[in-house]
JSON list of C-alpha atoms in Angstrom, two decimals:
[
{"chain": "A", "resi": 1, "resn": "UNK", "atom": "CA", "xyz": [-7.17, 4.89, 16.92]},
{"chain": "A", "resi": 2, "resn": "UNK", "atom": "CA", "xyz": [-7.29, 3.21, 13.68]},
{"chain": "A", "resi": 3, "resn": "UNK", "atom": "CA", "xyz": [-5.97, 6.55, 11.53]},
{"chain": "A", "resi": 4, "resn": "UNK", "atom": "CA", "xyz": [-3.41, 6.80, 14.66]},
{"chain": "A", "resi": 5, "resn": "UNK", "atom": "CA", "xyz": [-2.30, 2.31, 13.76]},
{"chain": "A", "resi": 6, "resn": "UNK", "atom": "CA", "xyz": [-2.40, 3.74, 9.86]},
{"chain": "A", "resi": 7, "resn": "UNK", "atom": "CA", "xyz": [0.11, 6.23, 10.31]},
{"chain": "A", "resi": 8, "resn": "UNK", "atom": "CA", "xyz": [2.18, 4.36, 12.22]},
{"chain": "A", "resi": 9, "resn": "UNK", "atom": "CA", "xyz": [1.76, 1.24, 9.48]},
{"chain": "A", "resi": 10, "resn": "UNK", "atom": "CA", "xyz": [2.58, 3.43, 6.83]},
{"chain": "A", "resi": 11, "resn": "UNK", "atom": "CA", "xyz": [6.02, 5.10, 8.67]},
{"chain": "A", "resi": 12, "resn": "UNK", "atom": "CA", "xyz": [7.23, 1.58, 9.00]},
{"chain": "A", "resi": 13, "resn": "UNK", "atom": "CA", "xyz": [6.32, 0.83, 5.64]},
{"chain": "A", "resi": 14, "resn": "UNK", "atom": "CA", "xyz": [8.53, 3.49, 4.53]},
{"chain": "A", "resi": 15, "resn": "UNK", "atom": "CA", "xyz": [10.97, 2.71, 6.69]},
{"chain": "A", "resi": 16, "resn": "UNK", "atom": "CA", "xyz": [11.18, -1.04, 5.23]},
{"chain": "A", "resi": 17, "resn": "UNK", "atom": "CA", "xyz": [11.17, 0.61, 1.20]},
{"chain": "A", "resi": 18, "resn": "UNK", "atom": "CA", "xyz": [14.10, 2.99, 2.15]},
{"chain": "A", "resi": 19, "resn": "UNK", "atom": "CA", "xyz": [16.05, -0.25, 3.67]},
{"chain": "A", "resi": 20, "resn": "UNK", "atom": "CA", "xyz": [15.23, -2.13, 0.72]},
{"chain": "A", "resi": 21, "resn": "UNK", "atom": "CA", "xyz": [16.28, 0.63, -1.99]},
{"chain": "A", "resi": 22, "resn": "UNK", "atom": "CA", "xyz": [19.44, 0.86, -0.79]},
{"chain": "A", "resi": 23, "resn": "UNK", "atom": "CA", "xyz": [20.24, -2.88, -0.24]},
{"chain": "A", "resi": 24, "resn": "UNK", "atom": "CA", "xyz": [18.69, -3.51, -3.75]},
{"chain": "A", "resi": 25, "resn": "UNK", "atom": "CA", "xyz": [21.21, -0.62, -5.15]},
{"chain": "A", "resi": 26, "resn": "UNK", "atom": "CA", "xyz": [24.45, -2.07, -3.23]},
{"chain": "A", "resi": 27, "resn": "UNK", "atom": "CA", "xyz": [23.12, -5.67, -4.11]},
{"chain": "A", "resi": 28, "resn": "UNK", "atom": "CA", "xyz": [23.19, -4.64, -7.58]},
{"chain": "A", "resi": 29, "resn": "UNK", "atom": "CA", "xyz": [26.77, -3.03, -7.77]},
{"chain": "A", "resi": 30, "resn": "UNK", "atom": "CA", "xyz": [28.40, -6.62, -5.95]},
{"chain": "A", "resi": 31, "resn": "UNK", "atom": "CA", "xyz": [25.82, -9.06, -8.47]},
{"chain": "A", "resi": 32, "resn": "UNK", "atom": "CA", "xyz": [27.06, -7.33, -11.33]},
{"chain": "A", "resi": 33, "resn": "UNK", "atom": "CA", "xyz": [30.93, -7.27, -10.57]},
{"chain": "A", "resi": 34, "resn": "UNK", "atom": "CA", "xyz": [31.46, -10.01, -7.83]},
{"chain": "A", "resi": 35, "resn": "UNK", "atom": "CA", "xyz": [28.88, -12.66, -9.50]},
{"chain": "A", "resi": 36, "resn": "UNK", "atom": "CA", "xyz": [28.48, -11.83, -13.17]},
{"chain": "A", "resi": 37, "resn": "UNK", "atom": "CA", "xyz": [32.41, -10.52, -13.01]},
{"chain": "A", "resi": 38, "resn": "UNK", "atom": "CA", "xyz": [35.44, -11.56, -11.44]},
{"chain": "A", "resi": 39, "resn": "UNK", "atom": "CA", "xyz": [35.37, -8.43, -9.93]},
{"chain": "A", "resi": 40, "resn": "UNK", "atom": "CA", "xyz": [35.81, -5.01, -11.11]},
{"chain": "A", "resi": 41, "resn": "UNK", "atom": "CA", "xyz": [38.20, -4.13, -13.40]},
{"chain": "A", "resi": 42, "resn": "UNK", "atom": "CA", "xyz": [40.24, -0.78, -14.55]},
{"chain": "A", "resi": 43, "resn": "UNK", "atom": "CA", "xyz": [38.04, 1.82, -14.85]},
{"chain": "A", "resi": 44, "resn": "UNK", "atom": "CA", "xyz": [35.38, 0.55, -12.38]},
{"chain": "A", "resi": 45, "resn": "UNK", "atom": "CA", "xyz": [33.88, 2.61, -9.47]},
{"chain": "A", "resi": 46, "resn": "UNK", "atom": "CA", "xyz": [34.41, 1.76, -6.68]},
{"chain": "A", "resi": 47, "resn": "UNK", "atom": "CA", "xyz": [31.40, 1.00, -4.39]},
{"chain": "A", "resi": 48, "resn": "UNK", "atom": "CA", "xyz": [31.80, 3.73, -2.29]},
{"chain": "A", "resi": 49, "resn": "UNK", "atom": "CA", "xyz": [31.06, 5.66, -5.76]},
{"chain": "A", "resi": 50, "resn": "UNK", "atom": "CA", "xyz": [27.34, 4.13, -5.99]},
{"chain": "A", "resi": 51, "resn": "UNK", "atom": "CA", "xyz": [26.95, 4.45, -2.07]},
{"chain": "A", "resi": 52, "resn": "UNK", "atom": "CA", "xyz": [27.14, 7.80, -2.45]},
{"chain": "A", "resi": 53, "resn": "UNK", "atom": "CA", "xyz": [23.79, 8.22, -4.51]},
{"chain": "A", "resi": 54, "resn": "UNK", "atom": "CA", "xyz": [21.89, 6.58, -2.19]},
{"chain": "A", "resi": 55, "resn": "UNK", "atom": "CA", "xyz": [20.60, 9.53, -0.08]},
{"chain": "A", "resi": 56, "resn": "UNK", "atom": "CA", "xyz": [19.35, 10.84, -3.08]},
{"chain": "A", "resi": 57, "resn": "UNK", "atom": "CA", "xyz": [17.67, 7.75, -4.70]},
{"chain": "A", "resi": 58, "resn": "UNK", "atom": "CA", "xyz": [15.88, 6.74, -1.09]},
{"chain": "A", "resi": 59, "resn": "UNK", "atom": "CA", "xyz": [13.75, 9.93, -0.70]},
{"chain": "A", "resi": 60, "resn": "UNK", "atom": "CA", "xyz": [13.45, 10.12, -4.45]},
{"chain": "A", "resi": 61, "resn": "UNK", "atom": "CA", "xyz": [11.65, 6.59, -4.85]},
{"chain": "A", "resi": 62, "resn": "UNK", "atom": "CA", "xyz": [9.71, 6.70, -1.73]},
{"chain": "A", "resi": 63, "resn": "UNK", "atom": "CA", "xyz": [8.96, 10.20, -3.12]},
{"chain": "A", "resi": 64, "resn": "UNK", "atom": "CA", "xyz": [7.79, 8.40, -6.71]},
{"chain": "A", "resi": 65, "resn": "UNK", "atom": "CA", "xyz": [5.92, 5.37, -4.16]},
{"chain": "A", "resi": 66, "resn": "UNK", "atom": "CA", "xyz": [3.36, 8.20, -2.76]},
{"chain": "A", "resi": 67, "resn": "UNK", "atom": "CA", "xyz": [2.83, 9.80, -5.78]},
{"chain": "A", "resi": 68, "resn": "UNK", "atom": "CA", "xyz": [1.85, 5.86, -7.57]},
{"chain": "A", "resi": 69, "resn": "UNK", "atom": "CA", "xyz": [-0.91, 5.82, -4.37]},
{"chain": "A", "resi": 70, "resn": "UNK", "atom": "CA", "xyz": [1.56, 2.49, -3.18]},
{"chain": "A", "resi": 71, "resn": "UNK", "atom": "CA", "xyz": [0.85, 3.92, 0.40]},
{"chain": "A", "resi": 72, "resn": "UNK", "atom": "CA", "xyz": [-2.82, 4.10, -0.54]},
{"chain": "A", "resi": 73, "resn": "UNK", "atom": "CA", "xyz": [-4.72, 1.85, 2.71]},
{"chain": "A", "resi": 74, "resn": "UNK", "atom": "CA", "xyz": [-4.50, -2.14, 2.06]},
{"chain": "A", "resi": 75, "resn": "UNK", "atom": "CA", "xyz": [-8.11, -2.61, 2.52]},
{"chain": "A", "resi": 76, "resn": "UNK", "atom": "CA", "xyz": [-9.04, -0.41, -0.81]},
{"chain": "A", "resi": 77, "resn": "UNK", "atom": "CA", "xyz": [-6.42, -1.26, -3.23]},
{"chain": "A", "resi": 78, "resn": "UNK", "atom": "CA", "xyz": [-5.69, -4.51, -5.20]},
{"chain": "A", "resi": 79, "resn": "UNK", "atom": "CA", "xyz": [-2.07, -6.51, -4.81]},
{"chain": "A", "resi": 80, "resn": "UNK", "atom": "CA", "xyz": [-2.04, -6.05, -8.35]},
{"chain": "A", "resi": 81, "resn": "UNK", "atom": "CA", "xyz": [-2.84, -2.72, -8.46]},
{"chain": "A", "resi": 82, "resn": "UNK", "atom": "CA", "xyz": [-0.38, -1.91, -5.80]},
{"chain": "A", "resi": 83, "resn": "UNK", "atom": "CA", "xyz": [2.72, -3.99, -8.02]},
{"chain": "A", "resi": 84, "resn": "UNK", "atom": "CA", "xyz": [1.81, -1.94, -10.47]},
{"chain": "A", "resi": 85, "resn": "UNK", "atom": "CA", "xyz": [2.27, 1.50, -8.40]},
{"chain": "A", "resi": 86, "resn": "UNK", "atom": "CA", "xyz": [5.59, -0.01, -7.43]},
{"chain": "A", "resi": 87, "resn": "UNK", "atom": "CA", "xyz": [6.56, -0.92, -11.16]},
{"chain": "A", "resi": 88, "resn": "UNK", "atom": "CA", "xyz": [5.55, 1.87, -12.35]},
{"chain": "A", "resi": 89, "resn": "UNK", "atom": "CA", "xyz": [7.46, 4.48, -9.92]},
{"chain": "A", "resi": 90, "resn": "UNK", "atom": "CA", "xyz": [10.53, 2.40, -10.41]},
{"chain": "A", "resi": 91, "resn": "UNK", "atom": "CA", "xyz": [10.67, 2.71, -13.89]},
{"chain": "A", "resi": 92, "resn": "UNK", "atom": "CA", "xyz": [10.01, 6.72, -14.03]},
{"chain": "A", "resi": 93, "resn": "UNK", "atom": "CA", "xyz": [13.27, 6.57, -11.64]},
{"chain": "A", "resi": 94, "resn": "UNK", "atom": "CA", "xyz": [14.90, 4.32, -13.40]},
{"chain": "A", "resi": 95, "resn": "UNK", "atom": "CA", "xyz": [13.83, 7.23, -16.44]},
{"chain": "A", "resi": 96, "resn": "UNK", "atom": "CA", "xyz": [14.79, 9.62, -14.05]},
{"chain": "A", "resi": 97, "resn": "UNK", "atom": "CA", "xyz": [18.10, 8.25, -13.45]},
{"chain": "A", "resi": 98, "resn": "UNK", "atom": "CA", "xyz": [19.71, 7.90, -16.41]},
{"chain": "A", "resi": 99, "resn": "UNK", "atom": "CA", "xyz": [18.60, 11.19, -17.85]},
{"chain": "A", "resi": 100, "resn": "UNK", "atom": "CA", "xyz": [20.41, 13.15, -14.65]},
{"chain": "A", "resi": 101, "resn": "UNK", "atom": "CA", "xyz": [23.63, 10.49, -14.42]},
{"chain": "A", "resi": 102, "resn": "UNK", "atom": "CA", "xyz": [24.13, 10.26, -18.21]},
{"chain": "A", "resi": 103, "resn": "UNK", "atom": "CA", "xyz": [22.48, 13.56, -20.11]},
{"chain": "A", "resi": 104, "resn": "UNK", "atom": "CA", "xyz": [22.92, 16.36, -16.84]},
{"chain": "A", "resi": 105, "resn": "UNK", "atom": "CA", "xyz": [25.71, 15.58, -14.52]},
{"chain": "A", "resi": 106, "resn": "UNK", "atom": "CA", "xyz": [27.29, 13.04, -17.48]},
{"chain": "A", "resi": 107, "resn": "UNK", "atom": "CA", "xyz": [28.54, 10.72, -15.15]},
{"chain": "A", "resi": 108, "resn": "UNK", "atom": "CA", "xyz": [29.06, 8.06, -17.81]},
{"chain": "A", "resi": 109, "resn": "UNK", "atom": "CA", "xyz": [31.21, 5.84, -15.31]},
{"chain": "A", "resi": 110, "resn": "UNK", "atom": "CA", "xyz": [28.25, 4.35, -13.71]},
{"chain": "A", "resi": 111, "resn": "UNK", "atom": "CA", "xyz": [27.04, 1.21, -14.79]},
{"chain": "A", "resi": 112, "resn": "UNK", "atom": "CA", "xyz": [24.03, 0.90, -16.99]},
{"chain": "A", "resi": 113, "resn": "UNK", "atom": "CA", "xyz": [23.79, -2.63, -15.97]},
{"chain": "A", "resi": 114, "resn": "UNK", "atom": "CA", "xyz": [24.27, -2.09, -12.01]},
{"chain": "A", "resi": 115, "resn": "UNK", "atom": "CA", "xyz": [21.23, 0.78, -13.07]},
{"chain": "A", "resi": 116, "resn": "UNK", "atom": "CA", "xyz": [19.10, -2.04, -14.53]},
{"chain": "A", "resi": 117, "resn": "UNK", "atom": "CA", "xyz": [19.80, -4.82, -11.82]},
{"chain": "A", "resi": 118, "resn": "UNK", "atom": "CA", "xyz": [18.91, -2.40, -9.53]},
{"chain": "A", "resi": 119, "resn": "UNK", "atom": "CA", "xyz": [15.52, -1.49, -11.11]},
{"chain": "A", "resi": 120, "resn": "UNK", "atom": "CA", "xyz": [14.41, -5.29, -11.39]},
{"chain": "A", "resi": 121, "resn": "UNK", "atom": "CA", "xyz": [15.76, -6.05, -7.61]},
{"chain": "A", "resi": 122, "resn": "UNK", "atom": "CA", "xyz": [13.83, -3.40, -6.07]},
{"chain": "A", "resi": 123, "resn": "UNK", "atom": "CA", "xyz": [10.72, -4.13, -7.85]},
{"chain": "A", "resi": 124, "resn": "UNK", "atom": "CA", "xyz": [11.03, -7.61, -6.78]},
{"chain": "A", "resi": 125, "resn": "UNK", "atom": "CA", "xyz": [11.79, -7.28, -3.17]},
{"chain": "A", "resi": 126, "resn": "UNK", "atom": "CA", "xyz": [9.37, -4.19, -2.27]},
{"chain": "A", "resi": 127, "resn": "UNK", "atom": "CA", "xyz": [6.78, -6.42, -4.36]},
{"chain": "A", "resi": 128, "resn": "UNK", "atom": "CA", "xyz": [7.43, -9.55, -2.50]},
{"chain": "A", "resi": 129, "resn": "UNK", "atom": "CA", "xyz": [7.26, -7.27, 1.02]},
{"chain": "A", "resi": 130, "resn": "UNK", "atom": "CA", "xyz": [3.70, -6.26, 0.02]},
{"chain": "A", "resi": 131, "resn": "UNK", "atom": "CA", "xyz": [2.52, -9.61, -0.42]},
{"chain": "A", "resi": 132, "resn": "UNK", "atom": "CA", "xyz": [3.80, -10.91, 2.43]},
{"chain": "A", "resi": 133, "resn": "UNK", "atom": "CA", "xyz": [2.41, -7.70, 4.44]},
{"chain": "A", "resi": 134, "resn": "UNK", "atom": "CA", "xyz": [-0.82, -8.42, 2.94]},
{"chain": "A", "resi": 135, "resn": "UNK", "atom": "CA", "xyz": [-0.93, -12.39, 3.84]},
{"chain": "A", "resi": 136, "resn": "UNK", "atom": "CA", "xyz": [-0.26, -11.32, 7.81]},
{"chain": "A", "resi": 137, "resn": "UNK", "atom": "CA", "xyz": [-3.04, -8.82, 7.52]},
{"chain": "A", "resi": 138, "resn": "UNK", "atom": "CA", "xyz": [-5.67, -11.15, 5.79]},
{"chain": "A", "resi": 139, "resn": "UNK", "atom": "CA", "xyz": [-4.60, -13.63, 8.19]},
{"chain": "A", "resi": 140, "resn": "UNK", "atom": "CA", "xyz": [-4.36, -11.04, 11.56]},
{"chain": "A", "resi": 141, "resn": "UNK", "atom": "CA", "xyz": [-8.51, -10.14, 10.30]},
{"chain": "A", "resi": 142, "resn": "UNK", "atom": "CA", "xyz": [-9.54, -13.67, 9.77]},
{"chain": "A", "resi": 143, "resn": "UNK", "atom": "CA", "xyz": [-8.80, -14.20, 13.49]},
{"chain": "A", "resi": 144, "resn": "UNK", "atom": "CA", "xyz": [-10.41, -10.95, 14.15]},
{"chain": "A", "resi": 145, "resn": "UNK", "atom": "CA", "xyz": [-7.89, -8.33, 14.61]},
{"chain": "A", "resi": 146, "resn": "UNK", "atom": "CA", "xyz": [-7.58, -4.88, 12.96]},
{"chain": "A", "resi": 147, "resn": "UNK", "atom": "CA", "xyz": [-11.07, -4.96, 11.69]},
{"chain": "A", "resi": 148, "resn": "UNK", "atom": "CA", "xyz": [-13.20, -1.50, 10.79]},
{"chain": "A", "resi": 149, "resn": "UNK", "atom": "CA", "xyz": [-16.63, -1.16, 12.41]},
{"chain": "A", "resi": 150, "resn": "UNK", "atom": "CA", "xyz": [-19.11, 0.20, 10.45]},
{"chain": "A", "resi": 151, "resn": "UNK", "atom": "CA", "xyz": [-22.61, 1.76, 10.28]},
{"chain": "A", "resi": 152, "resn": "UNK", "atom": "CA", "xyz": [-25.08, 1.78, 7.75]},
{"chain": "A", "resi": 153, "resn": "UNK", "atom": "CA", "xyz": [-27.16, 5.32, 7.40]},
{"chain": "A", "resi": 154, "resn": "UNK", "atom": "CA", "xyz": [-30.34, 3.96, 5.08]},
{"chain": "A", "resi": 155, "resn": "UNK", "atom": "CA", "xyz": [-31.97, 0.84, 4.55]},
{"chain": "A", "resi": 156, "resn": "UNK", "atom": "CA", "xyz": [-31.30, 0.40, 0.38]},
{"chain": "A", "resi": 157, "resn": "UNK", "atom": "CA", "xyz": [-30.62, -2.09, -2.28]},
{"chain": "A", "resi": 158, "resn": "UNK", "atom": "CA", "xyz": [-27.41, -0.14, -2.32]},
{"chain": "A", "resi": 159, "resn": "UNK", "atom": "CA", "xyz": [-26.94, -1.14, 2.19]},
{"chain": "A", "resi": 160, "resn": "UNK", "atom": "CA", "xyz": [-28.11, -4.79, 1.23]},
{"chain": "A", "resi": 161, "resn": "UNK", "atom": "CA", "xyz": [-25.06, -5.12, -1.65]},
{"chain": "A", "resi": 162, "resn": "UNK", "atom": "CA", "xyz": [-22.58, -3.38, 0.43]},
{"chain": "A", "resi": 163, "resn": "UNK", "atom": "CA", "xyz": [-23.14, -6.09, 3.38]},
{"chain": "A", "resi": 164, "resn": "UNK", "atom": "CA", "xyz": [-23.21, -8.47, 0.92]},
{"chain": "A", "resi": 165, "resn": "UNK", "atom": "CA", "xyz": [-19.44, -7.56, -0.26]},
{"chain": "A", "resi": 166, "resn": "UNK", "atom": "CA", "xyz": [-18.55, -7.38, 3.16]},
{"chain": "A", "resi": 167, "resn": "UNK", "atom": "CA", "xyz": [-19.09, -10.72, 4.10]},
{"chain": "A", "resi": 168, "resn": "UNK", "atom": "CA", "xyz": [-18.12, -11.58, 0.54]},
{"chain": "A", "resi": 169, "resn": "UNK", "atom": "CA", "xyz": [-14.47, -10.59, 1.60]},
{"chain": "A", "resi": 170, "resn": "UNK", "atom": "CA", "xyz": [-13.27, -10.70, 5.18]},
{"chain": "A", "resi": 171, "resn": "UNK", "atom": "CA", "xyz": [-10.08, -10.00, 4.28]},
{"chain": "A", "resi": 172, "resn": "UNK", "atom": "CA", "xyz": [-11.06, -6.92, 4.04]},
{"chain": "A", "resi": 173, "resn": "UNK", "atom": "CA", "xyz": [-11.47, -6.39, 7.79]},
{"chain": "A", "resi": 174, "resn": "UNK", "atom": "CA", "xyz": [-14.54, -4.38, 7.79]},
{"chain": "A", "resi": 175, "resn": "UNK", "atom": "CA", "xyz": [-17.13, -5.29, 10.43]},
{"chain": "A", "resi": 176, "resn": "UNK", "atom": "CA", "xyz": [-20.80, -3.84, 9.62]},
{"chain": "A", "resi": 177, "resn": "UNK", "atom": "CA", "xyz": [-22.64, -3.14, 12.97]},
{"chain": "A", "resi": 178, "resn": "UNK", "atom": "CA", "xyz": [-26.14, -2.23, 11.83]},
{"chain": "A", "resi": 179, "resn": "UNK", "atom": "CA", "xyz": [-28.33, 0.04, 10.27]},
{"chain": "A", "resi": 180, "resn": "UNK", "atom": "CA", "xyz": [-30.34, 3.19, 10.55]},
{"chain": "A", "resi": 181, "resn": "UNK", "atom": "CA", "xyz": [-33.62, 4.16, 8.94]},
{"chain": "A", "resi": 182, "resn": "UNK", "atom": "CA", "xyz": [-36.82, 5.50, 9.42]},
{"chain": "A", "resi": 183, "resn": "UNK", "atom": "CA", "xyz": [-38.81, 3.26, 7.60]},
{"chain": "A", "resi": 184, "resn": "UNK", "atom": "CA", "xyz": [-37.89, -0.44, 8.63]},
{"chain": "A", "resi": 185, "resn": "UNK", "atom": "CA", "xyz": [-38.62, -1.93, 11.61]},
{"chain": "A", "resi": 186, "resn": "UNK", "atom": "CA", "xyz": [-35.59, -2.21, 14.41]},
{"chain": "A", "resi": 187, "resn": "UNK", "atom": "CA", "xyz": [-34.79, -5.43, 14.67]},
{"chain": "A", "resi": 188, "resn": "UNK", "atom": "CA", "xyz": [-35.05, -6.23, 11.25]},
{"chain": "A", "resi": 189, "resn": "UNK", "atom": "CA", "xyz": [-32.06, -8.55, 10.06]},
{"chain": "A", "resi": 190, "resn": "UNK", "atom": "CA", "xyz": [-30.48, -9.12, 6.63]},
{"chain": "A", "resi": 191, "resn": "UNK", "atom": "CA", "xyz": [-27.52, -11.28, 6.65]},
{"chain": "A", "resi": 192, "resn": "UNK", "atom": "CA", "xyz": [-26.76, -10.95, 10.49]},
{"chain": "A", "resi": 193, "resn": "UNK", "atom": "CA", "xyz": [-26.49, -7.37, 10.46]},
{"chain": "A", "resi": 194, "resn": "UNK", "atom": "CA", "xyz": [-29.60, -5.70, 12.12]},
{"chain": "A", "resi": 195, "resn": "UNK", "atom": "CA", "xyz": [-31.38, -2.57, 12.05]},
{"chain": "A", "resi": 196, "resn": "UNK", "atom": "CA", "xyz": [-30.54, -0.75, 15.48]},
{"chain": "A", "resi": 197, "resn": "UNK", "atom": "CA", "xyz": [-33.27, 2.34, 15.13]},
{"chain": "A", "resi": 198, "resn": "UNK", "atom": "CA", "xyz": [-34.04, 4.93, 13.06]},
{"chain": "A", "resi": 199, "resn": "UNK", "atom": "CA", "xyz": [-31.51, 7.85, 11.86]},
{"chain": "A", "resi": 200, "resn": "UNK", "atom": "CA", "xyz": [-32.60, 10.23, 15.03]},
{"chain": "A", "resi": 201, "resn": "UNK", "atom": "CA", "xyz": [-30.08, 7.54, 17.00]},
{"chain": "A", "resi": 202, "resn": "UNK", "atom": "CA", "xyz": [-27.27, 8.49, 15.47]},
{"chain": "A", "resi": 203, "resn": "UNK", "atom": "CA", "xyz": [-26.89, 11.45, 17.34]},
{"chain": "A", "resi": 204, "resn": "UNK", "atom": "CA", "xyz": [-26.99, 8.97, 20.61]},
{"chain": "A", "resi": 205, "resn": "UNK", "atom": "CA", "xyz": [-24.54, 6.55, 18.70]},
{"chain": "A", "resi": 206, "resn": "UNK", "atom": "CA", "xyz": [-21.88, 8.64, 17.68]},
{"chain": "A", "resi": 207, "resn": "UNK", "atom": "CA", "xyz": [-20.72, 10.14, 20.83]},
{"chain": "A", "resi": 208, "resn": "UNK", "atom": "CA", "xyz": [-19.89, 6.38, 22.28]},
{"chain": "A", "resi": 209, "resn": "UNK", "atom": "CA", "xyz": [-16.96, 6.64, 19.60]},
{"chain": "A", "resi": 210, "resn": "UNK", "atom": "CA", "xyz": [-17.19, 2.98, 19.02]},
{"chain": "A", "resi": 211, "resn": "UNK", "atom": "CA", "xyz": [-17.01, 3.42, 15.15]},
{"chain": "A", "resi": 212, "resn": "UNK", "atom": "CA", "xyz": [-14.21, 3.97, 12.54]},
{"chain": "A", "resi": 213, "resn": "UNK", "atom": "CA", "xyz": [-16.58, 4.29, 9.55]},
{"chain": "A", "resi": 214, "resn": "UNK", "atom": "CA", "xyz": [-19.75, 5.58, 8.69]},
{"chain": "A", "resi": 215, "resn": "UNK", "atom": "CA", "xyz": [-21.43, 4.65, 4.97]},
{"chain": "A", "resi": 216, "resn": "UNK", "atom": "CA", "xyz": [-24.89, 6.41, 3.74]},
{"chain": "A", "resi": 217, "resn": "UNK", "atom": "CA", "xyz": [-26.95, 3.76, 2.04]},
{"chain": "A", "resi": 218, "resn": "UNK", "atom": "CA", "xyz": [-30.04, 5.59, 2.11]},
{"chain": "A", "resi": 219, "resn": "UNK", "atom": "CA", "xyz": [-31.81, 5.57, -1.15]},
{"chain": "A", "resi": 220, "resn": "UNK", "atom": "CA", "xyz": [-31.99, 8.05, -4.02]},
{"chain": "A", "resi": 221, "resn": "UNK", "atom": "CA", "xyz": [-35.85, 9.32, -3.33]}
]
């Protein structure tokens, strides 16, 4: 269920990026001659001119946005991190771009500056969706919803930290539901998370298909 909501998350995600792209692009041609200019002048192409490269850039940059990991899941990559995905496949397209207008196809008509706007709007706007997507989601797992259960295979130092960043971050949205091992007592508790059995019940717990994650904490001996 939760890989099933991921897909579906990340389709709509790419559905906002390709909507974006292309209003970033056209937004770009009309700042640079309707606000910067008095409009376009002799020699200018018409918009219909730039339009026309938009089925190519919108599966090229979403393309470049899955190669930076900026579809990578929410819960294991940093905002900052995932700017810098976006910042950085925008500016091997923006690379990418001028090289095939200006060196391959030498379409020298199209503005450099309509190229640039266009580079700095879409970083700005698909930036600004992702921390606004990330806000709804911290808030949506505060109050409980789309969280990750977990279970904890080994009673460790290495069980004890990862609890410990857990609660540390709820944001995260990862619920730990106890722990199995063979050598401390069920019932034991550390932090509110309690030792269900030993590792013999996970055959028992898995079948109930009540989990979406399962770590193994058990220690190195």
């Amino acid at each position: 269920m939760i890989k099933d909501n991921q897909k579906v998350f990340n389709r709509l995600l790419v559905i906002l990026d390709a909507v974006i792209i292309a209003a970033s692009f056209v937004l770009a041609y009309f700042v640079k001659f309707y606000v910067l200019n008095p409009g376009p002048g002799p020699g200018v192409l018409p918009v219909e001119s730039y339009i026309e490269l938009i089925p190519v850039l919108v599966p090229g940059f979403i393309l470049l946005y899955y190669r930076s990991s900026v579809y990578a899941p929410k819960r294991t990559v940093r905002c900052k991190y995932e700017i810098l995905g976006i910042i950085q496949a925008n500016t091997i397209g923006l690379a990418f771009m001028i090289i095939l207008l200006y060196m391959v196809v030498k379409e020298i008509d199209y503005s450099r500056s309509v190229i640039i706007l266009f580079y700095l709007f879409n970083i700005f706007f698909t930036s600004c969706l992702r921390v606004v997507l990330r806000k709804s989601l911290r808030t949506m797992r505060k109050k409980g919803y789309n969280l990750k259960h977990m279970l904890l295979v080994g009673y460790s130092r290495a069980a004890e930290e990862y609890i410990d960043r857990m609660k540390d971050n709820p944001q995260w949205g990862y619920v730990v539901c106890g722990i199995l091992d063979d050598h401390i007592p069920a019932g034991t508790l550390y932090k509110g998370v309690k030792v269900l059995g030993k590792l013999g019940n996970l055959e028992i717990i898995l079948p109930e298909n009540k989990l979406d994650e399962i770590a193994i904490t058990l220690p190195l001996r």
